[in-house]
mmCIF file of C-alpha atoms in Angstrom:
data_model
loop_
_atom_site.group_PDB
_atom_site.id
_atom_site.type_symbol
_atom_site.label_atom_id
_atom_site.label_comp_id
_atom_site.label_asym_id
_atom_site.label_seq_id
_atom_site.Cartn_x
_atom_site.Cartn_y
_atom_site.Cartn_z
ATOM 1 C CA MET A 1 -12.007 15.392 19.295
ATOM 2 C CA ILE A 2 -12.401 17.722 16.313
ATOM 3 C CA TYR A 3 -9.918 15.660 14.351
ATOM 4 C CA SER A 4 -11.886 12.498 15.120
ATOM 5 C CA ILE A 5 -15.097 14.093 13.852
ATOM 6 C CA LEU A 6 -13.388 15.273 10.680
ATOM 7 C CA ASN A 7 -11.821 11.865 10.242
ATOM 8 C CA TYR A 8 -15.267 10.274 10.497
ATOM 9 C CA LEU A 9 -16.665 12.661 7.884
ATOM 10 C CA ASP A 10 -13.662 11.968 5.677
ATOM 11 C CA ARG A 11 -14.264 8.224 5.841
ATOM 12 C CA LYS A 12 -17.832 8.914 4.746
ATOM 13 C CA GLY A 13 -16.422 10.682 1.708
ATOM 14 C CA LEU A 14 -17.759 14.080 2.734
ATOM 15 C CA ILE A 15 -14.425 15.900 2.621
ATOM 16 C CA ASP A 16 -12.499 16.581 -0.577
ATOM 17 C CA ARG A 17 -8.886 15.524 -0.658
ATOM 18 C CA ALA A 18 -5.846 17.368 -1.937
ATOM 19 C CA SER A 19 -2.244 16.306 -2.288
ATOM 20 C CA ALA A 20 0.537 18.223 -0.609
ATOM 21 C CA HIS A 21 2.978 15.445 -1.297
ATOM 22 C CA CYS A 22 6.404 16.275 -2.630
ATOM 23 C CA ASP A 23 6.438 13.583 -5.299
ATOM 24 C CA ILE A 24 3.105 14.316 -6.884
ATOM 25 C CA PRO A 25 1.282 12.374 -8.147
ATOM 26 C CA CYS A 26 2.774 9.134 -6.884
ATOM 27 C CA GLY A 27 3.032 8.596 -3.141
ATOM 28 C CA ILE A 28 2.894 4.852 -3.666
ATOM 29 C CA TYR A 29 5.647 3.063 -1.803
ATOM 30 C CA ASP A 30 5.833 -0.646 -1.094
ATOM 31 C CA PRO A 31 8.807 -2.899 -0.288
ATOM 32 C CA GLY A 32 7.092 -5.828 -2.026
ATOM 33 C CA PRO A 33 8.912 -5.466 -5.376
ATOM 34 C CA ALA A 34 12.271 -5.320 -3.553
ATOM 35 C CA LEU A 35 11.466 -8.527 -1.694
ATOM 36 C CA ILE A 36 10.432 -10.337 -4.857
ATOM 37 C CA ALA A 37 13.626 -9.194 -6.568
ATOM 38 C CA ALA A 38 15.723 -10.384 -3.598
ATOM 39 C CA VAL A 39 14.046 -13.801 -3.664
ATOM 40 C CA SER A 40 14.630 -13.937 -7.417
ATOM 41 C CA VAL A 41 18.353 -13.471 -6.806
ATOM 42 C CA VAL A 42 18.410 -16.588 -4.612
ATOM 43 C CA ARG A 43 16.306 -18.533 -7.104
ATOM 44 C CA LEU A 44 18.615 -17.627 -9.976
ATOM 45 C CA MET A 45 21.635 -18.693 -7.937
ATOM 46 C CA ASP A 46 19.947 -22.029 -7.283
ATOM 47 C CA ILE A 47 19.172 -22.579 -10.955
ATOM 48 C CA ALA A 48 22.714 -21.633 -11.952
ATOM 49 C CA HIS A 49 24.144 -24.121 -9.438
ATOM 50 C CA ASP A 50 21.704 -26.854 -10.393
ATOM 51 C CA GLY A 51 23.126 -27.442 -13.834
ATOM 52 C CA ALA A 52 20.538 -30.070 -14.725
ATOM 53 C CA SER A 53 21.317 -30.036 -18.439
ATOM 54 C CA GLU A 54 23.936 -32.505 -19.746
ATOM 55 C CA ASP A 55 24.463 -30.453 -22.886
ATOM 56 C CA PRO A 56 27.427 -28.160 -22.099
ATOM 57 C CA VAL A 57 26.257 -25.523 -24.548
ATOM 58 C CA ALA A 58 22.745 -25.536 -23.107
ATOM 59 C CA LEU A 59 24.209 -25.355 -19.610
ATOM 60 C CA ALA A 60 26.430 -22.414 -20.531
ATOM 61 C CA ASN A 61 23.409 -20.715 -22.051
ATOM 62 C CA LEU A 62 21.342 -21.346 -18.928
ATOM 63 C CA ARG A 63 24.022 -20.000 -16.611
ATOM 64 C CA ALA A 64 24.572 -16.947 -18.781
ATOM 65 C CA ARG A 65 20.862 -16.169 -18.618
ATOM 66 C CA CYS A 66 20.785 -16.686 -14.856
ATOM 67 C CA THR A 67 23.802 -14.459 -14.353
ATOM 68 C CA LEU A 68 22.300 -11.689 -16.457
ATOM 69 C CA ARG A 69 18.946 -11.836 -14.684
ATOM 70 C CA LYS A 70 20.600 -12.068 -11.268
ATOM 71 C CA GLU A 71 22.473 -8.873 -12.057
ATOM 72 C CA GLU A 72 19.221 -7.148 -13.011
ATOM 73 C CA GLU A 73 17.257 -8.393 -10.005
ATOM 74 C CA ALA A 74 19.994 -7.368 -7.551
ATOM 75 C CA GLU A 75 20.083 -3.935 -9.145
ATOM 76 C CA LYS A 76 16.310 -3.748 -8.851
ATOM 77 C CA VAL A 77 16.598 -4.431 -5.117
ATOM 78 C CA LYS A 78 18.966 -1.492 -4.802
ATOM 79 C CA GLN A 79 16.770 0.805 -6.864
ATOM 80 C CA GLU A 80 13.531 -0.053 -5.024
ATOM 81 C CA ILE A 81 15.120 0.361 -1.589
ATOM 82 C CA ARG A 82 16.853 3.601 -2.575
ATOM 83 C CA VAL A 83 13.575 5.157 -3.677
ATOM 84 C CA ILE A 84 11.740 4.272 -0.459
ATOM 85 C CA TRP A 85 14.665 5.348 1.691
ATOM 86 C CA GLY A 86 15.292 8.566 -0.223
ATOM 87 C CA ASP A 87 11.740 9.675 -0.973
ATOM 88 C CA TYR A 88 9.456 8.111 1.623
ATOM 89 C CA PHE A 89 11.560 8.287 4.770
ATOM 90 C CA LYS A 90 11.476 11.889 5.990
ATOM 91 C CA ALA A 91 13.107 13.345 9.094
ATOM 92 C CA PRO A 92 10.464 12.269 11.658
ATOM 93 C CA LEU A 93 10.517 8.664 10.402
ATOM 94 C CA LEU A 94 14.307 8.605 10.374
ATOM 95 C CA GLU A 95 14.374 9.878 13.937
ATOM 96 C CA ALA A 96 11.979 7.116 14.953
ATOM 97 C CA HIS A 97 14.013 4.492 13.097
ATOM 98 C CA PRO A 98 17.663 5.625 13.248
ATOM 99 C CA ASN A 99 18.931 2.220 12.110
ATOM 100 C CA VAL A 100 17.433 2.653 8.633
ATOM 101 C CA HIS A 101 20.541 4.341 7.219
ATOM 102 C CA GLY A 102 22.787 1.488 8.281
ATOM 103 C CA LEU A 103 20.278 -1.091 7.109
ATOM 104 C CA VAL A 104 19.975 0.479 3.667
ATOM 105 C CA HIS A 105 23.739 0.646 3.355
ATOM 106 C CA SER A 106 23.959 -3.048 4.250
ATOM 107 C CA ILE A 107 21.367 -3.843 1.566
ATOM 108 C CA MET A 108 23.396 -1.922 -1.033
ATOM 109 C CA GLN A 109 26.556 -3.797 -0.062
ATOM 110 C CA LYS A 110 24.911 -7.207 0.026
ATOM 111 C CA ALA A 111 23.125 -6.689 -3.293
ATOM 112 C CA SER A 112 26.465 -5.817 -4.856
ATOM 113 C CA ALA A 113 27.969 -8.990 -3.384
ATOM 114 C CA CYS A 114 25.143 -10.938 -5.009
ATOM 115 C CA LYS A 115 25.976 -9.353 -8.343
ATOM 116 C CA GLN A 116 29.665 -10.119 -8.013
ATOM 117 C CA ASP A 117 29.345 -13.797 -7.125
ATOM 118 C CA VAL A 118 26.959 -16.719 -6.730
ATOM 119 C CA HIS A 119 27.186 -17.421 -3.018
ATOM 120 C CA ARG A 120 23.753 -18.521 -1.847
ATOM 121 C CA GLU A 121 24.414 -17.267 1.668
ATOM 122 C CA ASP A 122 24.765 -13.760 0.251
ATOM 123 C CA GLY A 123 21.372 -14.134 -1.402
ATOM 124 C CA LEU A 124 19.792 -15.365 1.813
ATOM 125 C CA ALA A 125 21.368 -12.509 3.739
ATOM 126 C CA LEU A 126 19.994 -10.061 1.176
ATOM 127 C CA VAL A 127 16.477 -11.437 1.621
ATOM 128 C CA GLU A 128 16.781 -11.141 5.390
ATOM 129 C CA LEU A 129 17.981 -7.526 5.176
ATOM 130 C CA VAL A 130 15.109 -6.572 2.888
ATOM 131 C CA ASN A 131 12.739 -8.391 5.246
ATOM 132 C CA GLU A 132 13.978 -6.196 8.092
ATOM 133 C CA PHE A 133 13.538 -3.108 5.928
ATOM 134 C CA ALA A 134 9.981 -4.183 5.036
ATOM 135 C CA GLU A 135 9.120 -4.638 8.713
ATOM 136 C CA ILE A 136 10.308 -1.119 9.511
ATOM 137 C CA PHE A 137 8.456 0.299 6.505
ATOM 138 C CA TRP A 138 5.131 -1.259 7.494
ATOM 139 C CA LYS A 139 5.671 -0.223 11.094
ATOM 140 C CA THR A 140 5.812 3.420 9.964
ATOM 141 C CA LYS A 141 2.348 2.870 8.508
ATOM 142 C CA SER A 142 1.077 1.141 11.663
ATOM 143 C CA VAL A 143 0.520 -1.999 9.629
ATOM 144 C CA GLN A 144 1.270 -5.316 11.278
ATOM 145 C CA THR A 145 3.400 -7.846 9.436
ATOM 146 C CA VAL A 146 3.795 -11.585 9.384
ATOM 147 C CA ARG A 147 6.579 -13.810 8.094
ATOM 148 C CA LYS A 148 5.266 -16.544 5.822
ATOM 149 C CA THR A 149 6.940 -18.959 3.459
ATOM 150 C CA CYS A 150 6.523 -17.689 -0.088
ATOM 151 C CA PRO A 151 4.485 -20.151 -2.199
ATOM 152 C CA TYR A 152 7.160 -20.594 -4.871
ATOM 153 C CA PRO A 153 10.796 -21.630 -4.989
ATOM 154 C CA PRO A 154 13.031 -21.030 -3.121
ATOM 155 C CA GLN A 155 10.244 -20.965 -0.507
ATOM 156 C CA LEU A 156 11.883 -18.545 1.885
ATOM 157 C CA LYS A 157 10.228 -16.716 4.756
ATOM 158 C CA LEU A 158 9.119 -13.278 3.586
ATOM 159 C CA VAL A 159 7.532 -10.332 5.362
ATOM 160 C CA TYR A 160 3.913 -9.687 4.320
ATOM 161 C CA PRO A 161 1.669 -6.856 5.560
ATOM 162 C CA VAL A 162 -1.478 -7.869 7.402
ATOM 163 C CA LEU A 163 -3.953 -5.543 5.749
ATOM 164 C CA ALA A 164 -7.455 -4.806 7.007
ATOM 165 C CA ASP A 165 -10.277 -5.183 4.458
ATOM 166 C CA MET B 1 4.457 20.482 1.963
ATOM 167 C CA HIS B 2 6.186 18.662 4.788
ATOM 168 C CA PRO B 3 6.964 19.813 7.471
ATOM 169 C CA MET B 4 4.320 22.536 7.210
ATOM 170 C CA LEU B 5 1.537 20.074 6.370
ATOM 171 C CA SER B 6 1.796 16.453 7.408
ATOM 172 C CA PRO B 7 -0.179 13.569 5.878
ATOM 173 C CA GLY B 8 -3.740 13.341 7.164
ATOM 174 C CA THR B 9 -4.061 17.031 8.013
ATOM 175 C CA PHE B 10 -7.503 18.612 7.577
ATOM 176 C CA ALA B 11 -7.218 22.016 6.006
ATOM 177 C CA LEU B 12 -9.761 24.799 5.491
ATOM 178 C CA PHE B 13 -9.357 27.001 2.410
ATOM 179 C CA ARG B 14 -11.175 30.255 1.628
ATOM 180 C CA ARG B 15 -11.622 31.827 -1.772
ATOM 181 C CA SER B 16 -10.152 35.267 -2.171
ATOM 182 C CA ALA B 17 -10.255 38.009 -4.785
ATOM 183 C CA SER B 18 -6.481 38.125 -4.756
ATOM 184 C CA TYR B 19 -3.572 36.195 -3.355
ATOM 185 C CA ARG B 20 -0.193 37.216 -2.025
ATOM 186 C CA ASP B 21 3.277 35.725 -1.968
ATOM 187 C CA GLY B 22 3.506 33.200 0.839
ATOM 188 C CA ASP B 23 -0.162 32.201 0.796
ATOM 189 C CA VAL B 24 -0.654 28.448 0.911
ATOM 190 C CA LEU B 25 -3.048 27.686 -1.917
ATOM 191 C CA LEU B 26 -5.363 24.921 -3.012
ATOM 192 C CA VAL B 27 -4.893 24.627 -6.763
ATOM 193 C CA GLU B 28 -6.602 22.547 -9.435
ATOM 194 C CA HIS B 29 -3.454 21.864 -11.389
ATOM 195 C CA PRO B 30 -4.028 20.711 -14.993
ATOM 196 C CA ARG B 31 -1.304 18.093 -14.720
ATOM 197 C CA PHE B 32 -0.955 17.203 -11.046
ATOM 198 C CA GLY B 33 -4.578 17.437 -9.919
ATOM 199 C CA ARG B 34 -5.721 19.052 -6.692
ATOM 200 C CA ILE B 35 -2.573 20.135 -4.886
ATOM 201 C CA VAL B 36 -1.516 22.354 -2.007
ATOM 202 C CA LYS B 37 1.505 24.587 -2.560
ATOM 203 C CA ARG B 38 2.839 27.985 -1.523
ATOM 204 C CA ALA B 39 2.388 30.982 -3.846
ATOM 205 C CA ILE B 40 5.409 32.899 -5.073
ATOM 206 C CA ASP B 41 5.764 35.669 -7.622
ATOM 207 C CA VAL B 42 2.042 36.391 -7.680
ATOM 208 C CA GLY B 43 1.132 38.419 -10.756
ATOM 209 C CA LYS B 44 -2.107 39.864 -12.059
ATOM 210 C CA GLU B 45 -3.000 36.889 -14.206
ATOM 211 C CA ALA B 46 -0.703 34.132 -13.078
ATOM 212 C CA LEU B 47 1.410 33.021 -10.152
ATOM 213 C CA TRP B 48 4.044 30.404 -9.419
ATOM 214 C CA LEU B 49 4.094 27.649 -6.830
ATOM 215 C CA GLU B 50 6.683 26.075 -4.596
ATOM 216 C CA GLY B 51 6.681 23.344 -1.977
ATOM 217 C CA ALA B 52 7.867 23.596 1.609
ATOM 218 C CA ASN B 53 10.318 20.768 1.147
ATOM 219 C CA ALA B 54 13.638 20.613 -0.667
ATOM 220 C CA ASN B 55 12.433 17.504 -2.485
ATOM 221 C CA SER B 56 9.311 19.188 -3.775
ATOM 222 C CA LEU B 57 8.522 19.628 -7.420
ATOM 223 C CA SER B 58 10.256 22.680 -8.820
ATOM 224 C CA ARG B 59 8.340 25.821 -9.750
ATOM 225 C CA GLU B 60 9.344 25.238 -13.351
ATOM 226 C CA THR B 61 7.849 21.743 -13.304
ATOM 227 C CA MET B 62 4.537 23.034 -11.944
ATOM 228 C CA GLY B 63 4.639 25.999 -14.312
ATOM 229 C CA PRO B 64 2.763 29.307 -14.177
ATOM 230 C CA ILE B 65 -0.703 29.002 -12.635
ATOM 231 C CA GLU B 66 -3.668 31.008 -13.850
ATOM 232 C CA GLN B 67 -5.600 32.703 -11.039
ATOM 233 C CA ARG B 68 -8.788 30.882 -12.085
ATOM 234 C CA LEU B 69 -7.169 27.551 -11.083
ATOM 235 C CA VAL B 70 -6.715 28.677 -7.472
ATOM 236 C CA GLN B 71 -9.533 27.360 -5.274
ATOM 237 C CA GLY B 72 -8.594 29.205 -2.110
ATOM 238 C CA LYS B 73 -5.934 29.916 0.467
ATOM 239 C CA LEU B 74 -5.252 28.062 3.681
ATOM 240 C CA VAL B 75 -6.906 29.687 6.683
ATOM 241 C CA TYR B 76 -6.971 26.851 9.217
ATOM 242 C CA GLN B 77 -5.532 23.374 9.673
ATOM 243 C CA ILE B 78 -6.009 20.527 12.109
ATOM 244 C CA ALA B 79 -3.201 17.994 12.142
ATOM 245 C CA ARG B 80 -3.372 14.442 13.342
ATOM 246 C CA LYS B 81 -2.179 14.060 16.934
ATOM 247 C CA LYS B 82 1.188 12.308 17.161
#
């Protein structure tokens, strides 16, 4: 009851806020960048396989660029997920979602597989793993999610938060 | 300050003429803004801060805090029901 009253006053902007967060002044966590990076890995694999250019030098150049960027995007997936897992997930959240450790480990392994080779199925599996991670993340914030096809190639189903206002 | 203070907790702070080691303080930090941390090594003119969590910013990172930057000490808290 008292909390509800205070919460109402807080929403009216009548209570000053202070941060007791451990990673001052950030506190901003979102799996979105990891998802975009994972989709980019698949897209770069597709472009590398496409090989539309008939000029062998141009094709080699294109594939070199794709390989380099794929490496960077896969590493970005790992970095983004590591930060959320290591900094955002505290003991109570880990107890509520005990599969997070295994899921994060799977993401690390799959992202490395994507760096090592150009198997599209690895890229798709990486996107799915990060999707699962995103669903758990938003669940910890009591935010509903929906899977929608991203409006750009490779047009895969991604997890988006359903935000109020 | 987890697990001592969880997100969304309402906290009441009271100004005091002096503070002691272990007091949980509301501080207007010149670099990190309005923060809540525990006082350690309280001196006449300055004190140091630490978090309640192993991942917290170190006391060296937060630096010595002048007494005038302390807004009050925690006297009551109401946490969100789980």
